[in-house]
Coordinates of C-alpha atoms in Angstrom, one line a residue:
M1 CA 0.0 0.0 0.0
A2 CA 2.7 2.4 0.9
D3 CA 4.7 1.6 -2.2
N4 CA 1.6 2.2 -4.4
M5 CA 0.9 5.6 -2.7
L6 CA 4.5 6.6 -3.3
K7 CA 4.3 5.6 -6.9
W8 CA 1.2 7.6 -7.6
R9 CA 2.5 10.7 -5.9
R10 CA 5.5 10.5 -8.2
R11 CA 3.2 10.0 -11.2
L12 CA 1.1 13.1 -10.3
A13 CA 4.0 15.3 -9.3
G14 CA 4.7 16.4 -12.9
G15 CA 1.4 18.2 -13.4
V16 CA -1.0 17.9 -10.5
T17 CA -0.9 20.0 -7.5
G18 CA -3.1 20.2 -4.5
L19 CA -4.0 16.5 -4.4
V20 CA -3.3 16.0 -0.7
A21 CA -6.4 14.4 0.6
M22 CA -6.7 10.9 -0.8
S23 CA -9.5 9.5 1.4
L24 CA -12.4 7.4 0.4
Q25 CA -14.7 10.4 0.8
A26 CA -12.8 12.1 -2.0
A27 CA -13.1 9.3 -4.4
P28 CA -16.6 10.1 -5.9
V29 CA -15.6 13.7 -6.6
L30 CA -12.3 12.7 -8.2
A31 CA -14.0 10.0 -10.3
Q32 CA -16.5 12.4 -11.9
D33 CA -16.2 13.2 -15.6
V34 CA -17.4 16.3 -17.4
A35 CA -19.5 15.3 -20.4
P36 CA -17.4 15.9 -23.5
S37 CA -18.7 17.7 -26.6
A38 CA -20.0 15.5 -29.3
A39 CA -17.0 14.0 -31.3
P40 CA -16.7 11.7 -34.3
A41 CA -16.8 8.1 -33.1
V42 CA -13.5 6.2 -32.9
P43 CA -13.9 2.5 -33.7
A44 CA -13.5 0.3 -30.7
I45 CA -10.8 -2.3 -30.8
V46 CA -12.1 -5.9 -30.3
P47 CA -9.2 -7.6 -28.6
A48 CA -8.0 -10.8 -30.3
P49 CA -6.7 -13.6 -28.2
V50 CA -2.9 -13.2 -28.0
Q51 CA -0.6 -15.6 -26.2
I52 CA 2.3 -13.7 -24.7
P53 CA 5.5 -16.0 -24.6
K54 CA 7.4 -16.2 -21.3
L55 CA 9.9 -13.4 -20.9
S56 CA 13.6 -14.0 -20.4
R57 CA 15.5 -12.2 -17.7
S58 CA 17.1 -9.8 -20.1
Q59 CA 13.8 -9.1 -21.8
M60 CA 12.3 -8.2 -18.4
D61 CA 15.2 -5.9 -17.8
D62 CA 14.6 -4.2 -21.1
L63 CA 11.0 -3.6 -20.2
R64 CA 11.8 -2.2 -16.8
T65 CA 14.3 0.2 -18.4
A66 CA 11.6 1.4 -20.8
L67 CA 9.1 2.0 -17.9
A68 CA 11.8 3.9 -16.0
Q69 CA 12.2 6.2 -19.0
A70 CA 8.5 6.9 -19.5
E71 CA 8.8 10.4 -18.0
A72 CA 11.4 11.3 -20.6
Q73 CA 8.7 10.6 -23.2
G74 CA 6.4 13.0 -21.5
L75 CA 4.3 10.4 -19.8
T76 CA 3.6 9.9 -16.1
D77 CA 6.0 7.8 -14.1
R78 CA 5.5 4.1 -14.8
T79 CA 8.3 2.7 -12.7
L80 CA 7.2 -0.5 -10.9
T81 CA 7.1 -0.4 -7.1
S82 CA 9.1 -3.1 -5.2
D83 CA 5.9 -5.1 -4.6
E84 CA 4.9 -5.0 -8.3
A85 CA 8.4 -5.9 -9.4
R86 CA 8.2 -9.1 -7.3
S87 CA 4.8 -10.0 -8.7
G88 CA 6.1 -11.6 -11.9
D89 CA 5.7 -11.4 -15.6
Q90 CA 2.0 -10.4 -15.7
V91 CA 2.3 -7.1 -13.8
L92 CA 5.3 -6.2 -15.9
I93 CA 3.6 -7.1 -19.2
S94 CA 0.4 -5.2 -18.2
A95 CA 2.6 -2.1 -17.4
I96 CA 4.5 -2.2 -20.7
L97 CA 1.3 -2.6 -22.7
D98 CA -0.2 0.4 -21.0
Y99 CA 3.1 2.3 -21.7
A100 CA 3.0 1.2 -25.4
R101 CA -0.6 2.5 -25.9
A102 CA 0.2 5.8 -24.2
V103 CA 3.5 6.6 -26.1
H104 CA 2.2 5.3 -29.5
A105 CA -1.4 6.5 -29.6
G106 CA -1.8 8.9 -26.7
Q107 CA -3.2 8.9 -23.2
L108 CA -6.8 9.8 -23.9
D109 CA -9.9 7.7 -24.5
A110 CA -12.3 8.5 -27.4
G111 CA -14.7 10.3 -25.1
D112 CA -11.9 12.7 -23.9
F113 CA -11.6 14.4 -27.3
L114 CA -13.4 17.6 -28.1
R115 CA -15.3 17.8 -31.3
E116 CA -12.8 20.3 -32.7
W117 CA -10.0 17.9 -32.1
G118 CA -10.5 16.2 -35.4
L119 CA -7.1 14.5 -35.4
R120 CA -7.5 11.2 -33.7
P121 CA -5.0 8.4 -33.3
A122 CA -5.9 5.2 -35.0
P123 CA -7.0 2.3 -32.8
Y124 CA -4.0 0.5 -31.5
D125 CA -3.6 -2.9 -29.8
P126 CA 0.1 -3.4 -28.9
R127 CA -0.3 -7.1 -27.9
P128 CA 0.3 -8.8 -31.3
S129 CA 3.4 -6.9 -32.1
F130 CA 4.6 -7.2 -28.5
A131 CA 4.2 -11.0 -28.6
A132 CA 6.1 -11.2 -31.9
A133 CA 8.9 -9.0 -30.5
V134 CA 9.2 -11.3 -27.5
T135 CA 9.2 -14.4 -29.7
Q136 CA 11.8 -13.0 -32.1
D137 CA 13.8 -11.4 -29.3
K138 CA 13.4 -7.9 -30.8
L139 CA 12.0 -6.1 -27.8
R140 CA 14.5 -3.2 -28.0
S141 CA 13.6 -2.4 -31.6
W142 CA 9.9 -2.8 -30.8
L143 CA 10.2 -0.3 -27.9
A144 CA 12.1 2.1 -30.2
S145 CA 9.3 1.9 -32.8
L146 CA 6.6 3.0 -30.4
T147 CA 7.3 6.8 -30.3
P148 CA 6.2 9.1 -33.1
P149 CA 8.7 9.0 -35.9
Y150 CA 9.0 12.7 -36.3
A151 CA 11.8 15.2 -35.8
G152 CA 9.2 17.6 -34.2
Y153 CA 8.5 15.1 -31.5
D154 CA 12.1 14.3 -30.8
G155 CA 12.9 18.1 -30.6
L156 CA 10.2 18.5 -27.9
R157 CA 11.4 15.4 -26.0
R158 CA 14.9 17.0 -25.8
G159 CA 13.3 20.3 -24.9
L160 CA 11.4 18.6 -22.1
A161 CA 14.6 17.4 -20.5
T162 CA 16.1 20.9 -20.8
Y163 CA 13.1 22.7 -19.2
R164 CA 12.8 20.1 -16.5
Q165 CA 16.4 20.7 -15.6
I166 CA 15.7 24.5 -15.6
E167 CA 12.9 23.7 -13.1
A168 CA 15.1 21.6 -11.0
D169 CA 17.6 24.4 -10.9
G170 CA 15.0 26.8 -9.5
G171 CA 13.4 28.1 -12.7
W172 CA 13.9 31.7 -13.8
P173 CA 13.6 35.0 -12.0
R174 CA 10.4 37.0 -12.4
L175 CA 11.0 40.4 -14.1
A176 CA 9.4 43.4 -12.3
P177 CA 7.1 45.6 -14.1
G178 CA 8.2 49.1 -15.1
P179 CA 8.8 51.5 -18.0
D180 CA 9.8 50.0 -21.4
L181 CA 13.5 48.9 -21.5
L182 CA 15.3 50.3 -24.5
P183 CA 18.8 50.1 -25.9
G184 CA 21.1 52.3 -23.8
A185 CA 19.2 51.7 -20.5
D186 CA 21.2 50.5 -17.5
G187 CA 20.8 49.5 -13.9
P188 CA 19.3 46.6 -11.9
R189 CA 16.4 45.9 -14.4
V190 CA 18.9 45.4 -17.2
I191 CA 20.9 43.0 -15.0
A192 CA 17.6 41.1 -14.2
L193 CA 16.8 40.9 -17.9
R194 CA 20.2 39.5 -18.8
T195 CA 19.8 36.9 -16.1
R196 CA 16.4 35.9 -17.3
L197 CA 17.3 35.6 -20.9
A198 CA 20.4 33.6 -20.2
V199 CA 18.4 30.8 -18.7
E200 CA 16.9 29.9 -22.1
D201 CA 19.6 31.4 -24.4
K202 CA 23.1 30.3 -23.6
A203 CA 24.5 33.0 -25.9
V204 CA 23.4 35.8 -23.6
S205 CA 26.1 37.2 -21.3
T206 CA 25.1 37.9 -17.7
D207 CA 28.0 40.4 -17.3
G208 CA 27.2 44.1 -17.4
D209 CA 24.3 46.3 -16.6
T210 CA 23.9 48.1 -20.0
F211 CA 21.4 47.4 -22.7
D212 CA 23.9 47.1 -25.5
D213 CA 23.7 45.7 -29.0
A214 CA 24.3 42.1 -28.0
L215 CA 21.4 42.3 -25.5
L216 CA 19.2 43.9 -28.1
E217 CA 19.7 40.9 -30.4
A218 CA 19.1 38.5 -27.5
V219 CA 15.7 40.3 -26.8
R220 CA 14.8 40.0 -30.5
R221 CA 15.6 36.3 -30.4
A222 CA 13.4 35.8 -27.4
Q223 CA 10.5 37.8 -29.0
R224 CA 10.7 35.6 -32.1
R225 CA 10.6 32.5 -30.0
Y226 CA 7.4 33.8 -28.3
G227 CA 5.8 34.9 -31.5
L228 CA 6.0 38.6 -30.6
N229 CA 7.1 41.6 -32.7
P230 CA 10.9 41.5 -32.6
S231 CA 11.2 45.2 -31.9
G232 CA 13.9 44.7 -29.3
I233 CA 11.9 46.9 -26.9
V234 CA 11.1 45.1 -23.6
S235 CA 7.5 46.2 -23.0
T236 CA 4.6 44.8 -21.1
Q237 CA 3.9 42.0 -23.6
T238 CA 7.6 40.8 -23.6
I239 CA 7.8 40.9 -19.8
A240 CA 4.6 38.9 -19.6
A241 CA 6.0 36.2 -21.9
L242 CA 9.3 36.0 -20.0
N243 CA 7.4 35.7 -16.7
V244 CA 5.4 32.6 -17.7
P245 CA 6.5 30.0 -15.1
V246 CA 8.7 27.2 -16.3
S247 CA 6.1 24.7 -15.0
V248 CA 3.6 26.2 -17.5
R249 CA 6.2 25.9 -20.4
I250 CA 6.7 22.2 -19.4
R251 CA 3.0 21.5 -19.6
Q252 CA 2.9 23.2 -23.0
I253 CA 5.7 20.8 -24.2
L254 CA 3.8 17.8 -22.7
A255 CA 0.5 18.8 -24.4
N256 CA 2.2 19.2 -27.8
M257 CA 4.1 15.8 -27.4
E258 CA 0.7 14.2 -26.8
R259 CA -0.7 15.8 -30.0
W260 CA 2.2 14.3 -32.0
R261 CA 0.9 10.9 -31.0
W262 CA -2.4 11.5 -32.7
L263 CA -0.8 11.9 -36.1
P264 CA -0.6 9.0 -38.6
P265 CA 2.6 6.9 -38.6
Q266 CA 3.7 8.7 -41.8
L267 CA 2.8 12.2 -43.1
A268 CA 2.1 12.7 -46.8
R269 CA 5.3 13.8 -48.6
N270 CA 3.5 16.6 -50.4
R271 CA 1.5 18.4 -47.8
I272 CA 0.4 21.7 -46.4
Q273 CA 0.6 22.3 -42.7
V274 CA -1.1 25.1 -40.9
N275 CA -0.1 25.9 -37.3
I276 CA -3.3 27.3 -36.0
A277 CA -1.9 28.8 -32.8
A278 CA 1.0 30.6 -34.7
A279 CA -1.3 31.4 -37.7
V280 CA 1.3 30.2 -40.3
L281 CA 1.0 28.0 -43.3
T282 CA 3.9 26.0 -44.6
V283 CA 4.1 23.8 -47.8
F284 CA 6.4 20.8 -47.4
D285 CA 8.1 18.5 -49.8
G286 CA 9.1 15.6 -47.5
D287 CA 10.7 17.2 -44.4
A288 CA 11.8 20.3 -46.4
P289 CA 9.6 23.4 -46.3
V290 CA 9.3 24.9 -49.7
K291 CA 7.0 27.9 -49.0
S292 CA 5.7 29.6 -46.0
M293 CA 3.2 32.4 -45.5
R294 CA 1.2 34.1 -42.8
A295 CA -2.3 33.1 -42.2
V296 CA -5.3 34.2 -40.2
T297 CA -7.0 31.5 -38.1
G298 CA -10.1 31.3 -35.9
R299 CA -10.6 33.6 -33.0
P300 CA -11.5 32.1 -29.6
G301 CA -15.1 31.1 -29.8
D302 CA -14.7 30.4 -33.6
E303 CA -11.9 27.9 -33.3
T304 CA -10.1 26.5 -36.3
P305 CA -10.4 22.7 -35.8
M306 CA -7.5 20.3 -35.9
L307 CA -7.9 17.9 -38.9
Q308 CA -6.4 16.0 -41.8
S309 CA -7.8 16.1 -45.3
T310 CA -6.8 16.4 -49.0
I311 CA -7.0 19.4 -51.4
T312 CA -8.1 18.2 -54.8
S313 CA -9.2 21.5 -56.4
I314 CA -9.1 25.2 -56.2
V315 CA -12.2 27.4 -56.8
L316 CA -11.3 30.6 -58.7
N317 CA -13.6 33.6 -58.1
P318 CA -15.6 31.7 -55.5
P319 CA -19.0 33.0 -54.2
W320 CA -19.4 32.9 -50.5
N321 CA -22.4 30.8 -49.2
V322 CA -22.7 32.6 -45.8
P323 CA -23.2 30.2 -42.8
T324 CA -26.5 30.8 -41.1
S325 CA -24.8 31.7 -37.8
I326 CA -22.8 34.5 -39.4
A327 CA -25.7 35.8 -41.4
T328 CA -28.0 35.9 -38.3
K329 CA -25.5 37.4 -35.9
E330 CA -23.6 39.8 -38.1
L331 CA -24.9 40.5 -41.6
W332 CA -28.7 40.8 -41.2
P333 CA -28.2 43.4 -38.3
K334 CA -25.9 45.4 -40.6
E335 CA -28.5 45.4 -43.4
K336 CA -31.2 46.5 -40.9
A337 CA -29.0 49.2 -39.5
N338 CA -27.8 50.4 -42.9
P339 CA -30.3 49.5 -45.6
G340 CA -28.6 48.7 -48.9
Y341 CA -25.6 47.1 -47.1
F342 CA -26.3 43.8 -49.0
K343 CA -26.5 45.4 -52.4
R344 CA -23.3 47.5 -51.8
N345 CA -21.3 44.4 -50.8
G346 CA -22.6 41.9 -53.4
F347 CA -24.9 39.9 -51.2
K348 CA -28.1 38.4 -52.4
V349 CA -30.9 36.6 -50.6
I350 CA -31.6 33.1 -52.0
S351 CA -35.0 31.6 -51.3
L352 CA -35.1 27.9 -50.3
A353 CA -37.6 25.2 -51.0
D354 CA -38.6 25.0 -47.3
G355 CA -39.6 28.6 -47.2
G356 CA -36.4 29.8 -45.6
S357 CA -33.6 31.8 -47.2
R358 CA -29.8 32.0 -47.2
L359 CA -27.3 34.7 -48.1
Q360 CA -24.7 34.4 -50.8
Q361 CA -22.0 36.9 -51.6
Q362 CA -21.1 37.1 -55.2
A363 CA -17.6 36.6 -56.4
G364 CA -15.6 39.8 -56.9
T365 CA -13.3 42.2 -55.2
K366 CA -15.5 42.5 -52.2
S367 CA -16.0 38.8 -51.6
A368 CA -14.9 37.6 -48.2
L369 CA -13.3 34.7 -49.9
G370 CA -11.3 36.8 -52.3
R371 CA -10.3 35.2 -55.6
Y372 CA -9.2 31.7 -54.3
K373 CA -10.8 29.0 -52.3
F374 CA -8.9 25.8 -51.5
D375 CA -11.4 23.1 -50.9
F376 CA -11.0 19.9 -48.8
D377 CA -13.6 17.5 -47.3
N378 CA -14.1 17.9 -43.6
P379 CA -17.1 17.9 -41.2
Y380 CA -16.4 21.5 -40.0
S381 CA -17.1 23.3 -43.2
V382 CA -13.7 25.1 -43.1
Y383 CA -11.2 25.7 -45.9
L384 CA -8.3 27.9 -46.9
H385 CA -9.1 31.1 -48.8
D386 CA -8.0 34.5 -50.0
T387 CA -9.3 37.7 -48.5
P388 CA -9.7 41.3 -49.6
T389 CA -8.6 42.4 -46.1
Q390 CA -4.8 42.4 -46.0
A391 CA -4.1 44.5 -42.9
T392 CA -4.4 41.6 -40.4
F393 CA -1.4 39.9 -41.9
S394 CA 0.9 42.6 -40.6
L395 CA -0.1 41.8 -37.0
Y396 CA 1.7 39.3 -34.9
S397 CA -1.5 38.0 -33.3
R398 CA -3.7 36.8 -36.2
L399 CA -6.6 34.9 -34.7
S400 CA -9.6 36.7 -36.0
S401 CA -11.4 34.5 -38.5
H402 CA -14.7 32.6 -38.1
G403 CA -12.7 29.3 -38.2
C404 CA -11.5 29.2 -41.8
V405 CA -7.9 29.9 -42.7
R406 CA -7.2 33.1 -44.6
L407 CA -4.0 33.2 -46.6
E408 CA -1.4 36.0 -47.1
K409 CA -0.3 34.8 -50.6
P410 CA -3.1 32.6 -52.1
A411 CA -2.0 33.3 -55.7
E412 CA 1.4 31.9 -55.0
L413 CA 0.0 28.8 -53.3
A414 CA -2.4 28.2 -56.2
E415 CA 0.4 28.4 -58.8
L416 CA 2.5 26.0 -56.7
L417 CA -0.4 23.4 -56.3
L418 CA -1.4 23.7 -60.0
K419 CA 2.1 23.6 -61.4
D420 CA 1.6 20.0 -62.9
A421 CA -1.9 20.7 -64.2
P422 CA -1.6 21.1 -68.0
D423 CA -4.5 23.5 -68.3
W424 CA -3.5 25.7 -65.4
S425 CA -0.3 27.6 -66.2
P426 CA 0.2 30.8 -64.2
D427 CA -1.0 32.8 -67.2
A428 CA -4.2 30.7 -67.4
I429 CA -4.9 31.2 -63.7
K430 CA -4.5 34.9 -64.1
A431 CA -6.7 35.0 -67.2
A432 CA -9.5 33.1 -65.3
I433 CA -9.2 35.5 -62.3
T434 CA -9.4 38.5 -64.6
K435 CA -12.4 37.1 -66.5
G436 CA -14.3 36.8 -63.2
D437 CA -16.2 33.6 -63.9
T438 CA -16.4 31.0 -61.1
V439 CA -14.4 27.9 -62.2
R440 CA -12.9 24.9 -60.4
A441 CA -9.3 24.1 -61.2
R442 CA -8.4 20.4 -60.5
L443 CA -5.0 19.6 -59.1
Q444 CA -3.0 17.1 -61.1
T445 CA -1.7 15.7 -57.8
P446 CA -3.9 16.0 -54.7
V447 CA -2.1 17.6 -51.7
A448 CA -2.6 16.6 -48.1
V449 CA -3.5 19.3 -45.7
Y450 CA -3.1 19.2 -41.9
L451 CA -4.5 21.8 -39.5
L452 CA -2.4 21.5 -36.3
Y453 CA -2.4 23.3 -33.0
W454 CA 1.3 23.7 -32.0
T455 CA 2.0 26.0 -29.1
A456 CA 5.5 24.6 -28.5
F457 CA 7.8 23.4 -31.2
A458 CA 11.5 22.9 -31.7
S459 CA 13.8 24.5 -34.3
A460 CA 16.5 22.7 -36.1
N461 CA 19.1 23.9 -33.5
G462 CA 17.0 22.5 -30.7
Q463 CA 15.6 25.8 -29.4
I464 CA 12.0 25.6 -28.2
S465 CA 9.6 28.3 -29.4
F466 CA 6.3 28.9 -27.6
R467 CA 3.0 30.5 -28.5
G468 CA 0.0 31.4 -26.4
D469 CA -2.8 28.9 -25.8
P470 CA -5.6 31.0 -27.3
Y471 CA -8.2 28.2 -27.2
G472 CA -7.2 26.8 -23.8
W473 CA -6.6 23.5 -25.5
D474 CA -3.2 22.9 -23.8
S475 CA -4.6 23.4 -20.3
G476 CA -7.8 21.4 -21.3
L477 CA -5.7 18.5 -22.6
M478 CA -3.4 18.4 -19.6
D479 CA -6.4 18.6 -17.2
K480 CA -7.9 15.5 -19.0
I481 CA -4.6 13.6 -18.6
D482 CA -4.2 14.7 -15.0
G483 CA -7.9 13.7 -14.3
R484 CA -7.3 10.2 -15.7
D485 CA -4.3 9.9 -13.3
R486 CA -6.5 11.1 -10.4
K487 CA -9.1 8.4 -11.2
E488 CA -6.4 5.7 -11.4
L489 CA -5.0 6.9 -8.0
V490 CA -8.4 6.6 -6.4
A491 CA -8.9 3.1 -7.8
D492 CA -5.4 2.2 -6.5
V493 CA -6.2 3.5 -3.1
L494 CA -9.6 1.7 -3.0
K495 CA -8.0 -1.5 -4.2
G496 CA -5.4 -1.3 -1.4
V497 CA -7.9 -1.0 1.4
R498 CA -10.4 -3.6 0.3

């Protein structure tokens, strides 16, 4: 019993605080679930009978080593207690199968996913491959194959170790508020700034109390890492980013490592990735980025969902079929307040067979979709598109759409995706745009598209960049994982006193 309690205290220490009363009276509260939003169903796995061969001593050692390293993979501690270690193969096998499911397909059940989390891990049963690895004595390679095979995941794993060490060393000092710090400033606040920046950026010197050119560049590097305007001026926004506790940064890394486990085992070679939180679109050829541009993604309350799909065509000069919610909340009130608004902005009311109506904005210079619409199947009715409003792209915070993704350079993206289509040379695209008719241009080679929510990601040099958590999905995800650990803790306590 004491060993079990110690084990679970260690498991919860990475992200759960305040869990000090573990009595039977607390169990019903801890075990309650909040009903999740409706989500696409994930097919249940029907377990097939699998006979696990007897483990050799060296195989058992390999499994214990893997369990001891679970925290390095961003999972809760799975080290066996002394009582469990003496209990034989079955406890060890059960623990390693639990570890395999968590590190390969994530730590959530289907009911834990929000509807907007359209990326879901494929159902995964580790037992058949585990049994084969035991039989063939290939456990080490099997264990190595469980983690997501992506450089992005590996970068976060290394970053997790770095930030945990920072936490173990006491974290970083909190910067005091005050007037903006500018080049040429000196004094204690500059010394504090140097000390803070040096924790994450080893190129920063902690010597001196002057805001010199080297410190200016260090501030700009930090601002880029946090997605801020790299002005070099240390104002309220920069101080706020630097004052985020290291424990919060660790939880961001853990949340993003979990999302990597939801991706398929191999991403399409030709693909578009949108980082929703950073509002950036990148086109990839394999692991090499070939084009990047700013985007505008959904504002909180109109979240851009995470999803995977395929672009097969581009609509040139698209009309906009206005969603009912936008028409009701925004456009009809504008027409009532300013009669003629619809006519001036190219809207027409279309009567429906059921007696209702809908709004459509005609293609043209005023269309909210601009001149390009990149279609892909999804249950959220979102897509990539052009926009006549360009001012937002100059901002560093670009979450202001109704959920679709607006593009800074849609014409360049269209030419890139249609480069192999014989009928759609750059001149042909421009001619169609100029003519103004609505036409659909088919891609010769369909391109995969992934809408992803990355708030922590690693650069090629191992530096971790962070963004805000505008939708609260980091904290929500970690709360779900922590909640599952709480319920397991309660079950463990109850089992021990029966």
